[in-house]
CSV table of C-alpha atoms (C1' of nucleotides) in Angstrom, one decimal:
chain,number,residue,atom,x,y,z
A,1,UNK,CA,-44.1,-194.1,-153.9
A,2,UNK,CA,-42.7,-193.8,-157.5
A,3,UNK,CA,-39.5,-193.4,-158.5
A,4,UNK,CA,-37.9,-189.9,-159.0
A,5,UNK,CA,-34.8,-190.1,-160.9
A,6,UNK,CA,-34.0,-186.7,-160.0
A,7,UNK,CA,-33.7,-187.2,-156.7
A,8,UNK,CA,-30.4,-189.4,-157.6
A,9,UNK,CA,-27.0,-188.5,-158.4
A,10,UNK,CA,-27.2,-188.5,-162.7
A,11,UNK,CA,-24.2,-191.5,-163.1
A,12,UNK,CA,-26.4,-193.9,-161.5
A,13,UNK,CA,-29.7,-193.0,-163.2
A,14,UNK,CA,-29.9,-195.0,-166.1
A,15,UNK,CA,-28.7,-197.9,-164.2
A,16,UNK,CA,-31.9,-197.2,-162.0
A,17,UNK,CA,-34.3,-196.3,-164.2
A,18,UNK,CA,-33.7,-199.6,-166.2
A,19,UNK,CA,-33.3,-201.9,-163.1
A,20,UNK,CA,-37.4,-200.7,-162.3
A,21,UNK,CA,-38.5,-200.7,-165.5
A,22,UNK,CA,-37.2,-204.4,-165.3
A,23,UNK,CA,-39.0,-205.7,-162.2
A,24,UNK,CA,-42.0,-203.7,-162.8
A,25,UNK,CA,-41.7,-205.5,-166.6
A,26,UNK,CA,-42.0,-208.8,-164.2
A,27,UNK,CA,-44.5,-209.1,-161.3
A,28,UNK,CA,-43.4,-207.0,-158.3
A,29,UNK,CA,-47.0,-206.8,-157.3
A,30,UNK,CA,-48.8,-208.5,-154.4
A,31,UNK,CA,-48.2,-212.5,-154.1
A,32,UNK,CA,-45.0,-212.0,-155.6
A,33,UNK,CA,-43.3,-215.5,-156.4
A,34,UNK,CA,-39.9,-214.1,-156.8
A,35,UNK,CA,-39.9,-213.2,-153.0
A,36,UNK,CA,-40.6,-216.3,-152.3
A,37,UNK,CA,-39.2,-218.3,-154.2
A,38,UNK,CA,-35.8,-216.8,-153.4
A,39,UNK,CA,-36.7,-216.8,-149.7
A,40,UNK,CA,-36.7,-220.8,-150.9
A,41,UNK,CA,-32.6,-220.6,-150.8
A,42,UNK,CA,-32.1,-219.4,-147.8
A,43,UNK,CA,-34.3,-220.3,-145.2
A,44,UNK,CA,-32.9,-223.5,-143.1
A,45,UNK,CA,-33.6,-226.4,-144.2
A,46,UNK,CA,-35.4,-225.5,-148.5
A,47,UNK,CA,-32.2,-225.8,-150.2
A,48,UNK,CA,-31.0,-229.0,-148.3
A,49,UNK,CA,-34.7,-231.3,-148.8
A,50,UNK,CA,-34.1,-229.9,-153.0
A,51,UNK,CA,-30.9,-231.7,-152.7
A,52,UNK,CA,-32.1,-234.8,-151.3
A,53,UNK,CA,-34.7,-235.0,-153.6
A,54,UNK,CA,-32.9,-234.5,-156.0
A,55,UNK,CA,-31.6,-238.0,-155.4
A,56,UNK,CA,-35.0,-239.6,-155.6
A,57,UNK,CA,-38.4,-240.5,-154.0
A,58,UNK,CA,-38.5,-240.3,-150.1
A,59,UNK,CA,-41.1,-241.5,-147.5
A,60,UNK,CA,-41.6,-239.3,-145.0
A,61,UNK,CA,-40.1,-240.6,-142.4
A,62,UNK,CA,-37.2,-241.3,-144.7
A,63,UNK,CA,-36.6,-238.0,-145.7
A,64,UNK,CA,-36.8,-236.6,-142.2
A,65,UNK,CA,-34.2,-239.0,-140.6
A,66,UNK,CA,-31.8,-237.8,-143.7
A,67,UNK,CA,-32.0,-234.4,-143.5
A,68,UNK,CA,-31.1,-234.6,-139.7
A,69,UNK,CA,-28.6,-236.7,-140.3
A,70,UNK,CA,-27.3,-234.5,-143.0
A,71,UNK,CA,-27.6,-231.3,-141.3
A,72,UNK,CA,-25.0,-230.9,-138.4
A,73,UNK,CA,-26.8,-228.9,-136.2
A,74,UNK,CA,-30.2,-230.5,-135.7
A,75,UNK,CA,-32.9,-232.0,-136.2
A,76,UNK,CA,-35.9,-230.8,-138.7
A,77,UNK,CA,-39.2,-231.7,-136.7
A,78,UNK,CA,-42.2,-232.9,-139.0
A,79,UNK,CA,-43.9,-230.3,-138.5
A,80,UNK,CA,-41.7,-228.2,-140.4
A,81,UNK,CA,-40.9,-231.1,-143.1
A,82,UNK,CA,-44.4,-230.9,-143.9
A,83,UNK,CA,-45.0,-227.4,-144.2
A,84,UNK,CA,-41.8,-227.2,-146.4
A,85,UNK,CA,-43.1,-229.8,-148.3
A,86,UNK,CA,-46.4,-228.3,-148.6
A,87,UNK,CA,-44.8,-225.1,-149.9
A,88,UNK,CA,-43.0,-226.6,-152.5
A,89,UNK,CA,-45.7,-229.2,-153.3
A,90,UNK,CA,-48.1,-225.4,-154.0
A,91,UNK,CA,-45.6,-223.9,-156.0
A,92,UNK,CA,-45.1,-227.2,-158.6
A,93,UNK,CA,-41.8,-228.5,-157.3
A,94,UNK,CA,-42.9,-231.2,-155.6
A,95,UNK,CA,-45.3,-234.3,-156.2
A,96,UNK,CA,-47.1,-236.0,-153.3
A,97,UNK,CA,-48.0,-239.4,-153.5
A,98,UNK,CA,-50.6,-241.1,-151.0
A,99,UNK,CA,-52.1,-244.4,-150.6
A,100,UNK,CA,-55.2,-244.9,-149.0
A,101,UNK,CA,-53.6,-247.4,-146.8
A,102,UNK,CA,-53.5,-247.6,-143.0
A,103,UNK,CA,-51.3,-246.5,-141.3
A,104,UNK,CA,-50.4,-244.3,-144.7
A,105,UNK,CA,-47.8,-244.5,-147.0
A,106,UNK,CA,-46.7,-240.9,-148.5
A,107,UNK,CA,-43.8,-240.3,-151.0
A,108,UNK,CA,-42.2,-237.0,-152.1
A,109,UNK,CA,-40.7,-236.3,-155.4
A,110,UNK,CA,-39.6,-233.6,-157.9
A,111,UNK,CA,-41.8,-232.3,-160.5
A,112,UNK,CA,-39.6,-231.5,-163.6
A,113,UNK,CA,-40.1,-228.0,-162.7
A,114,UNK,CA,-38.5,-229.1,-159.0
A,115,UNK,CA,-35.9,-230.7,-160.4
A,116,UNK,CA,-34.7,-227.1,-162.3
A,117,UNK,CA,-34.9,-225.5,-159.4
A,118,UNK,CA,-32.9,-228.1,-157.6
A,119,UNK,CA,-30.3,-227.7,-160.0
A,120,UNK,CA,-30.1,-224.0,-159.8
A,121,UNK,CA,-29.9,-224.6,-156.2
A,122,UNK,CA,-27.1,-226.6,-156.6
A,123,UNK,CA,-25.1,-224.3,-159.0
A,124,UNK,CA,-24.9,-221.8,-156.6
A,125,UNK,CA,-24.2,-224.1,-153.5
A,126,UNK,CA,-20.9,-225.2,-155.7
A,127,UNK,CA,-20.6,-221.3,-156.4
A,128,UNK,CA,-20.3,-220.2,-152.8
A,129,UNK,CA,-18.4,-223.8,-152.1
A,130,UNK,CA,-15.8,-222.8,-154.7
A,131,UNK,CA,-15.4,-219.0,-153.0
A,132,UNK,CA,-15.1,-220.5,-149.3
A,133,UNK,CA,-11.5,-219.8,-149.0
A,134,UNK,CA,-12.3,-216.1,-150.1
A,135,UNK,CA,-14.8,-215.4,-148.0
A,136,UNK,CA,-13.9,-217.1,-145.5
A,137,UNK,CA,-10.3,-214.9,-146.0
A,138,UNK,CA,-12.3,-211.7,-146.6
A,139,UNK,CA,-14.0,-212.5,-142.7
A,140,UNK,CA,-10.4,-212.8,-141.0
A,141,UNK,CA,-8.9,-209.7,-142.3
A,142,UNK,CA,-12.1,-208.0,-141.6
A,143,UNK,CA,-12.4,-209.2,-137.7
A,144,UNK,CA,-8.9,-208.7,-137.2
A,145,UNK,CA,-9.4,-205.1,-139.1
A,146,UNK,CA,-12.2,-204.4,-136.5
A,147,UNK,CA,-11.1,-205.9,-133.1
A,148,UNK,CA,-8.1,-204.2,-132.1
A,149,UNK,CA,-8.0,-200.4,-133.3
B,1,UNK,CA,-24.7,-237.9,-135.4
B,2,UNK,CA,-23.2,-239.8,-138.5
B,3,UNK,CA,-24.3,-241.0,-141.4
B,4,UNK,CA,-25.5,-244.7,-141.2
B,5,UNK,CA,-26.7,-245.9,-145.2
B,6,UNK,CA,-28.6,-248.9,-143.3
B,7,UNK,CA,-31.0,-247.3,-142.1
B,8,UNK,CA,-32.6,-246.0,-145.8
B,9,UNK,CA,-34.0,-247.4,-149.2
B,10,UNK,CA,-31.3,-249.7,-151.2
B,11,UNK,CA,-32.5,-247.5,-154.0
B,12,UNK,CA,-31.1,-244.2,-152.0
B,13,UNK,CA,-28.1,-245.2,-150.1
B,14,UNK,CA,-25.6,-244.1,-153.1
B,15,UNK,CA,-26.6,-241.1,-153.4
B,16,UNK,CA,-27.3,-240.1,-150.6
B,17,UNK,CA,-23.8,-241.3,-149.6
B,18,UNK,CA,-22.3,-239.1,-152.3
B,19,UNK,CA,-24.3,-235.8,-151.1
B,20,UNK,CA,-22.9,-236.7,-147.5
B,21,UNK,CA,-19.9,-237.1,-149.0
B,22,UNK,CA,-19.9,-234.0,-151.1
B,23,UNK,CA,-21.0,-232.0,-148.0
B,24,UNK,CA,-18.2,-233.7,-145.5
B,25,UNK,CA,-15.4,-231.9,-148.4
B,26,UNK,CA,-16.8,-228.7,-147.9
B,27,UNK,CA,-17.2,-227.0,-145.0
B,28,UNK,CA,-20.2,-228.4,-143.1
B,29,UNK,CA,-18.7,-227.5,-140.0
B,30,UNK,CA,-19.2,-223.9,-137.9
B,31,UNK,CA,-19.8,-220.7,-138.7
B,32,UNK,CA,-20.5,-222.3,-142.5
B,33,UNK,CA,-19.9,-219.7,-145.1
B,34,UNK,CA,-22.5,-221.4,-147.7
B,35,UNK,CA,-25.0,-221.5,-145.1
B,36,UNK,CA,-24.8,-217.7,-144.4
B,37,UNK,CA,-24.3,-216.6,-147.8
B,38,UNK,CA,-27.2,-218.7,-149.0
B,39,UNK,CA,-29.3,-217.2,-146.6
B,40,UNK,CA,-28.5,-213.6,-148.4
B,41,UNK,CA,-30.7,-214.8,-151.1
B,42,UNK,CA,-33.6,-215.0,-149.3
B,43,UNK,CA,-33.3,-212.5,-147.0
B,44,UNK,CA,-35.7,-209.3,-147.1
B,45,UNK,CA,-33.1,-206.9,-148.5
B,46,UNK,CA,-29.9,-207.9,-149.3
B,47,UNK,CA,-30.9,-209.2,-153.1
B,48,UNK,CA,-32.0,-206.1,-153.7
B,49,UNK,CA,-29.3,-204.6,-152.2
B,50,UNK,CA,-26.7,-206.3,-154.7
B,51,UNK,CA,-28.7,-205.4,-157.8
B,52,UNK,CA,-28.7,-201.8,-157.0
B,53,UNK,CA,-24.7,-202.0,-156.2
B,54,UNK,CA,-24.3,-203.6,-159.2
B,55,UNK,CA,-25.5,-200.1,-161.2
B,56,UNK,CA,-22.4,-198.2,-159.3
B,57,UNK,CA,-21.5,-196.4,-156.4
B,58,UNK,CA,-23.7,-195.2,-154.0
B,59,UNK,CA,-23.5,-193.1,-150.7
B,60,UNK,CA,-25.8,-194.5,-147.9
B,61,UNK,CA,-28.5,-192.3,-148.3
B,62,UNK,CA,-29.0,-192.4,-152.0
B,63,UNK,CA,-28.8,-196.0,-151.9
B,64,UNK,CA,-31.4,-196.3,-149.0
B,65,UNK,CA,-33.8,-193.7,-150.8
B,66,UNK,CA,-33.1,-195.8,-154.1
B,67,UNK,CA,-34.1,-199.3,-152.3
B,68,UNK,CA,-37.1,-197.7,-150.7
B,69,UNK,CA,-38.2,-196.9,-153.8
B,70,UNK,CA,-37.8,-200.2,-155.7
B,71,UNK,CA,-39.7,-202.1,-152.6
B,72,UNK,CA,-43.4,-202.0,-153.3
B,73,UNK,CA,-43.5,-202.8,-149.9
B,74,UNK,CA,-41.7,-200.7,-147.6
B,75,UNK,CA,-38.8,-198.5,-147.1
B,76,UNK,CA,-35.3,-200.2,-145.4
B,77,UNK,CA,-34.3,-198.8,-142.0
B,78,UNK,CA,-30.8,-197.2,-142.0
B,79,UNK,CA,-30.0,-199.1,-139.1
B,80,UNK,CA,-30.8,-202.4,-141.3
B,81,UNK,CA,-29.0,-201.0,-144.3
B,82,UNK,CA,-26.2,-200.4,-142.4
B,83,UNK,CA,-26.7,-204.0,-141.2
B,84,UNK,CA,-26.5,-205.3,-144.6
B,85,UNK,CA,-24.0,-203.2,-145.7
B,86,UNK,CA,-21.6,-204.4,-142.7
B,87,UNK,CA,-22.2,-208.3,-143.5
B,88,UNK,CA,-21.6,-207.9,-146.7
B,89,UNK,CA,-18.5,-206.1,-146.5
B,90,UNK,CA,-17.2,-208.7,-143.7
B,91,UNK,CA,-17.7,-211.5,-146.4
B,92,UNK,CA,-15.7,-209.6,-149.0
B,93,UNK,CA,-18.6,-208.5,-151.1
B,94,UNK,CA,-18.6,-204.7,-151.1
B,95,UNK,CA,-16.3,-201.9,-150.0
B,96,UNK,CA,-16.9,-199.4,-147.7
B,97,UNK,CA,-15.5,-195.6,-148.6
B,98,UNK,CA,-15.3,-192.9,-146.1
B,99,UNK,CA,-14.0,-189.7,-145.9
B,100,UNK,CA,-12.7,-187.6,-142.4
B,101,UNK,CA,-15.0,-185.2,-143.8
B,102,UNK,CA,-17.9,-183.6,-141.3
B,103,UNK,CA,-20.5,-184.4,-142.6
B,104,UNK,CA,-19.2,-187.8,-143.1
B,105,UNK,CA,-19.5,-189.0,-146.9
B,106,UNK,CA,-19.4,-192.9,-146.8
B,107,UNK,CA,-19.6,-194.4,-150.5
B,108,UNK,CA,-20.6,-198.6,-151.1
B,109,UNK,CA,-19.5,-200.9,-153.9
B,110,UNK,CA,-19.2,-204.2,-155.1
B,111,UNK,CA,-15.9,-205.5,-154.8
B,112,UNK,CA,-15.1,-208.2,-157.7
B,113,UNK,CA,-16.1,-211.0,-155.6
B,114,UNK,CA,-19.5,-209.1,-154.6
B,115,UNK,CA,-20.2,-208.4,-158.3
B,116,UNK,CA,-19.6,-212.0,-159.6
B,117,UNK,CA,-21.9,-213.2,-156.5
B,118,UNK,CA,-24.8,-210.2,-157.7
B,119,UNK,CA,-24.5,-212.0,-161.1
B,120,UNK,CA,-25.4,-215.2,-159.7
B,121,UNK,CA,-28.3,-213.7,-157.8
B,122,UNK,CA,-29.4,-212.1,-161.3
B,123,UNK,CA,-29.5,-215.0,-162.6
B,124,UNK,CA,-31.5,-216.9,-160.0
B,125,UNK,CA,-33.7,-214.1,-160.4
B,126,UNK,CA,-34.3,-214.5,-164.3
B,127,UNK,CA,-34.5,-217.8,-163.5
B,128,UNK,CA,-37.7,-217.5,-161.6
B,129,UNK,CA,-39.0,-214.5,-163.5
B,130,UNK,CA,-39.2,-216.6,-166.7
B,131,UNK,CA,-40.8,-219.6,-164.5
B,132,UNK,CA,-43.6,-217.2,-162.9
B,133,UNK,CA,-46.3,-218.0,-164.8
B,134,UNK,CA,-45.9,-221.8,-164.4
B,135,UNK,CA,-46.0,-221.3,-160.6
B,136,UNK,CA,-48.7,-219.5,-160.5
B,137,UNK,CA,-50.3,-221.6,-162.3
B,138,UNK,CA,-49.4,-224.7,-159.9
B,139,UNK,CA,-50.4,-222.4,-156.8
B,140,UNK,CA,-53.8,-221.4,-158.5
B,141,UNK,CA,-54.2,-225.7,-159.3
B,142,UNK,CA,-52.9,-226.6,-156.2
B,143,UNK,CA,-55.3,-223.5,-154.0
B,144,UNK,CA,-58.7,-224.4,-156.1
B,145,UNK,CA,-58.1,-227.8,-154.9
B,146,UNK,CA,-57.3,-227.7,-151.6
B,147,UNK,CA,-60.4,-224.8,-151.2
B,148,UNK,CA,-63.5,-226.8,-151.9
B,149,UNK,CA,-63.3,-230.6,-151.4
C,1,DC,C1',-46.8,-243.4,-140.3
C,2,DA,C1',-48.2,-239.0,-141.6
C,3,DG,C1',-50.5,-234.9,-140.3
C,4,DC,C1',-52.6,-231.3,-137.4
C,5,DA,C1',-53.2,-228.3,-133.2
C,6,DT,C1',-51.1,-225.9,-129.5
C,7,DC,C1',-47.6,-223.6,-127.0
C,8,DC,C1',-43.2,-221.4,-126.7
C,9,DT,C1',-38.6,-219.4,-128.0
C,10,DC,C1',-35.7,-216.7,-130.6
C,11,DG,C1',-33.9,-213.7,-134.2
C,12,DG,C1',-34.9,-210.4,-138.0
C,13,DC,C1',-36.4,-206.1,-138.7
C,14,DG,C1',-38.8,-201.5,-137.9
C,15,DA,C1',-39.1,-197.1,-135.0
C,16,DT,C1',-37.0,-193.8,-132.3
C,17,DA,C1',-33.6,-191.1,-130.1
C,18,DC,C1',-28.9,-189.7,-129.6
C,19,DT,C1',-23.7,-188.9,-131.1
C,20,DG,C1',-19.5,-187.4,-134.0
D,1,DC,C1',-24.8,-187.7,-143.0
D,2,DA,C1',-23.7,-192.0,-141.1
D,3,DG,C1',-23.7,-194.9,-137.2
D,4,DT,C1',-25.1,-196.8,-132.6
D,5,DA,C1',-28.2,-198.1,-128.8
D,6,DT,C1',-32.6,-199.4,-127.1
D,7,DC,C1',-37.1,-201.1,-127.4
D,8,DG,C1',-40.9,-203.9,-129.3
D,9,DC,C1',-43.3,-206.6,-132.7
D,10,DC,C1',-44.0,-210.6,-135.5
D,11,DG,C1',-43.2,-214.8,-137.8
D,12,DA,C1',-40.1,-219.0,-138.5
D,13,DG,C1',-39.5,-223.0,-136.5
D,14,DG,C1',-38.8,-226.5,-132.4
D,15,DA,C1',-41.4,-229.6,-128.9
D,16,DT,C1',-45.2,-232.2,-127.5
D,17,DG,C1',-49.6,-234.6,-127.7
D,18,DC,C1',-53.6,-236.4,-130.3
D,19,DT,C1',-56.0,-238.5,-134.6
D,20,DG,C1',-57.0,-241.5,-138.7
DNA sequence: CAGCATCCTCGGCGATACTG
DNA sequence: CAGTATCGCCGAGGATGCTG
């Protein structure tokens, strides 16, 4: 499954032919951390812990009764905290910290890397904050477009 | 379900105050816009989607043949392109183009709002391009360690 | 307190068939 | 050619109970 330019109209060649030669340049192989990572942003609850984190070192438990109070729907279960975590603990954006204590005492932090991310993260959360009133604009004219013929 | 500081770390309560806070001025409430258009990032398609609209103007075929071909993986659906396409256009991002014509020739673009948000996701994308190797490289730490104790 | 295992629900997405 | 309708699969994520 190459790609035939020919098979495409000739104005929007070039643009094509550069746009694979650029993610092929980068790794659209197997195990692809671009995927990935940008399946960080928008799953439910990735972009929300960077934020917090991004406010310091959290205990578990801490962490999970903030994000649940942050988010308005619901809560995240620990389950899911610590398979996020895990995720982003892999991929170098978070550190975990453990004592051997009993019952245990774990903490969650940012690696520099993490804290990077976090703040792209951010830069497009105050992106899409700043366009609300458009978009949110661009939905009403559309619905109202669509519901009555 | 509000905020109560009391209940965290002395060390944590500002800021996590001022994210609250920050949140509350924005629209945390229903049908969130940053919610849904964060989740365009990491959703299979869309992404991709806005790179290839950024090149130009593409009928529906053409475009779905050219996405096809970029995924390693697998080809889109029409029915999920269309999908996409719909969402998209609802939030103000692209135009949709049709003709009476039979066949029926329907062209996409990016409106100005939907190419300023594809050059946000370009540059999330360059972001994590130029930070693959380090991730790898905390995955491949992180796996050898967690394989063998 | 933090983590793991189990079970279950729900939504995203693919495949197919049909219409204008 | 573009869109809609229907079906089915699969994985993300919530709930609960048990362990060190």
């Amino acid at each position: 499954m190459p790609l035939d330019p020919n098979r495409f109209p000739a104005m929007l060649r070039p643009g094509l032919v550069a746009l694979a030669e650029d993610m092929a340049a980068h790794g659209t192989q197997r195990s692809d951390p671009t995927r990935a990572v940008m399946a960080l942003m928008g799953d439910r609850w990735t972009a929300l812990i960077l934020q917090v984190l991004m406010i310091g070192t959290w205990r578990h438990a801490d962490l999970r009764r903030a994000l649940s109070q942050l988010s308005a729907e619901q809560a995240i279960s620990q389950r899911v905290l610590t398979l996020k975590l895990r995720t982003l603990e892999r991929d170098g954006f978070v550190v975990r910290h453990a004592t051997a204590d009993v019952p245990p005492r774990v903490s969650y932090g940012l690696t520099p890397l993490g804290l990077d991310l976090a703040g792209q993260v951010r830069a497009l959360i105050d992106w899409v904050n700043a366009r609300g009133p458009a978009i949110a604009a661009a939905r009403a004219a559309f619905d109202t477009r669509h519901d009555e013929p």
